[in-house]
């Protein structure tokens, strides 16, 4: 894999970003990957490289660039029960400042940048995200229905904006929920909303999981669930981006 550190022009400044893609001189379908609240760090870079290895150009933008380049705060190598309160105390003001309007403005810039890269293929793209990045992925797909062909959100607060957010989504969608984030009753309601909106989707609670289950540098990590995440994500991208 080739990797690059890039700078994305936005309406509010310059966002640093990480990109990974196959080193074969060809153009590959684009995937916009939104990080969780902890941001770009070794585990996110490794996940981007893993995905790129399946034949994709993967762009991971720094969400909180308005507060400085990544990392805005120094993170411990492992985020467990002891470290979590202090880390969240420093992160929450950044997350709260990242309003829906800012997210949508950034989505415009990120997609424009992604599709302009010489290693990225022309045509539709996919958007995926983790935790708060899952909500950002849903917002992006809803705002760009003609461009986003695949949407995947993992342990994200995808219902935070209410049911109307799903009415404009045309992307094939996978929503993965942690047991600690979604009750079976809430899942039934969400899937009814998706059906009513006509979204082609799978939406499920991953067994034995807590919020953040894909992230191997946290105490929420569940390796079985991470593999299930790949088992869902890769076929979704294969169906939608490779015709």
Tab-separated table of N, CA, C and O in Angstrom, residues 156 158-159 163 166 175 177-194 201 203-205:
chain	number	residue	atom	x	y	z
A	156	UNK	N	-22.316	3.966	15.661
A	156	UNK	CA	-22.507	5.412	15.587
A	156	UNK	C	-23.886	5.827	16.067
A	156	UNK	O	-24.838	5.040	15.999
A	158	UNK	N	-26.546	7.023	14.971
A	158	UNK	CA	-27.121	7.323	13.654
A	158	UNK	C	-28.531	7.894	13.728
A	158	UNK	O	-29.016	8.453	12.740
A	159	UNK	N	-29.191	7.751	14.861
A	159	UNK	CA	-30.549	8.285	14.986
A	159	UNK	C	-30.569	9.681	15.607
A	159	UNK	O	-31.650	10.225	15.849
A	163	UNK	N	-35.648	10.784	12.214
A	163	UNK	CA	-35.942	9.934	11.053
A	163	UNK	C	-35.853	10.644	9.719
A	163	UNK	O	-35.616	9.986	8.692
A	166	UNK	N	-32.978	10.050	7.001
A	166	UNK	CA	-32.870	8.891	6.125
A	166	UNK	C	-33.677	9.025	4.839
A	166	UNK	O	-33.547	8.182	3.938
A	175	UNK	N	-25.910	-0.560	8.856
A	175	UNK	CA	-25.786	0.082	10.158
A	175	UNK	C	-25.515	-0.994	11.198
A	175	UNK	O	-26.296	-1.937	11.344
A	177	UNK	N	-24.753	-1.810	15.191
A	177	UNK	CA	-24.982	-1.217	16.504
A	177	UNK	C	-24.374	-2.091	17.597
A	177	UNK	O	-24.394	-3.324	17.511
A	178	UNK	N	-23.873	-1.446	18.624
A	178	UNK	CA	-23.408	-2.165	19.802
A	178	UNK	C	-24.596	-2.487	20.707
A	178	UNK	O	-25.576	-1.732	20.764
A	179	UNK	N	-24.488	-3.601	21.410
A	179	UNK	CA	-25.554	-3.948	22.366
A	179	UNK	C	-25.774	-2.837	23.380
A	179	UNK	O	-26.896	-2.599	23.818
A	180	UNK	N	-24.690	-2.155	23.747
A	180	UNK	CA	-24.825	-1.079	24.726
A	180	UNK	C	-25.425	0.192	24.181
A	180	UNK	O	-25.769	1.091	24.951
A	181	UNK	N	-25.560	0.285	22.851
A	181	UNK	CA	-26.073	1.505	22.216
A	181	UNK	C	-27.506	1.398	21.720
A	181	UNK	O	-28.166	2.422	21.527
A	182	UNK	N	-27.981	0.179	21.479
A	182	UNK	CA	-29.257	0.006	20.780
A	182	UNK	C	-30.029	-1.166	21.379
A	182	UNK	O	-29.516	-2.285	21.419
A	183	UNK	N	-31.234	-0.907	21.843
A	183	UNK	CA	-32.089	-1.983	22.332
A	183	UNK	C	-32.774	-2.661	21.151
A	183	UNK	O	-32.919	-2.065	20.073
A	184	UNK	N	-33.238	-3.892	21.300
A	184	UNK	CA	-33.981	-4.532	20.210
A	184	UNK	C	-35.204	-3.731	19.785
A	184	UNK	O	-35.542	-3.675	18.589
A	185	UNK	N	-35.871	-3.088	20.752
A	185	UNK	CA	-37.051	-2.283	20.423
A	185	UNK	C	-36.668	-1.070	19.575
A	185	UNK	O	-37.349	-0.721	18.599
A	186	UNK	N	-35.552	-0.417	19.952
A	186	UNK	CA	-35.090	0.732	19.178
A	186	UNK	C	-34.640	0.314	17.787
A	186	UNK	O	-34.843	1.038	16.801
A	187	UNK	N	-34.056	-0.880	17.681
A	187	UNK	CA	-33.648	-1.389	16.371
A	187	UNK	C	-34.861	-1.620	15.478
A	187	UNK	O	-34.836	-1.282	14.288
A	188	UNK	N	-35.922	-2.163	16.045
A	188	UNK	CA	-37.152	-2.367	15.282
A	188	UNK	C	-37.686	-1.039	14.755
A	188	UNK	O	-38.090	-0.925	13.586
A	189	UNK	N	-37.686	-0.024	15.603
A	189	UNK	CA	-38.156	1.296	15.178
A	189	UNK	C	-37.274	1.870	14.070
A	189	UNK	O	-37.783	2.442	13.088
A	190	UNK	N	-35.950	1.729	14.227
A	190	UNK	CA	-35.036	2.248	13.217
A	190	UNK	C	-35.240	1.539	11.883
A	190	UNK	O	-35.299	2.181	10.821
A	191	UNK	N	-35.356	0.233	11.924
A	191	UNK	CA	-35.530	-0.507	10.673
A	191	UNK	C	-36.865	-0.186	10.012
A	191	UNK	O	-36.966	-0.178	8.774
A	192	UNK	N	-37.882	0.092	10.807
A	192	UNK	CA	-39.155	0.545	10.240
A	192	UNK	C	-38.965	1.887	9.529
A	192	UNK	O	-39.499	2.092	8.418
A	193	UNK	N	-38.199	2.781	10.145
A	193	UNK	CA	-37.913	4.070	9.517
A	193	UNK	C	-37.181	3.887	8.195
A	193	UNK	O	-37.510	4.528	7.185
A	194	UNK	N	-36.189	2.996	8.174
A	194	UNK	CA	-35.426	2.750	6.952
A	194	UNK	C	-36.306	2.140	5.872
A	194	UNK	O	-36.211	2.518	4.692
A	201	UNK	N	-31.122	-1.753	2.931
A	201	UNK	CA	-30.262	-1.742	4.108
A	201	UNK	C	-30.196	-3.084	4.823
A	201	UNK	O	-31.076	-3.945	4.660
A	203	UNK	N	-29.383	-3.673	9.054
A	203	UNK	CA	-29.208	-2.914	10.299
A	203	UNK	C	-29.326	-3.901	11.442
A	203	UNK	O	-30.374	-4.531	11.598
A	204	UNK	N	-28.269	-4.061	12.212
A	204	UNK	CA	-28.256	-5.129	13.196
A	204	UNK	C	-27.421	-4.764	14.416
A	204	UNK	O	-26.523	-3.913	14.349
A	205	UNK	N	-27.744	-5.414	15.512
A	205	UNK	CA	-26.949	-5.320	16.731
A	205	UNK	C	-25.906	-6.430	16.707
A	205	UNK	O	-26.245	-7.604	16.551
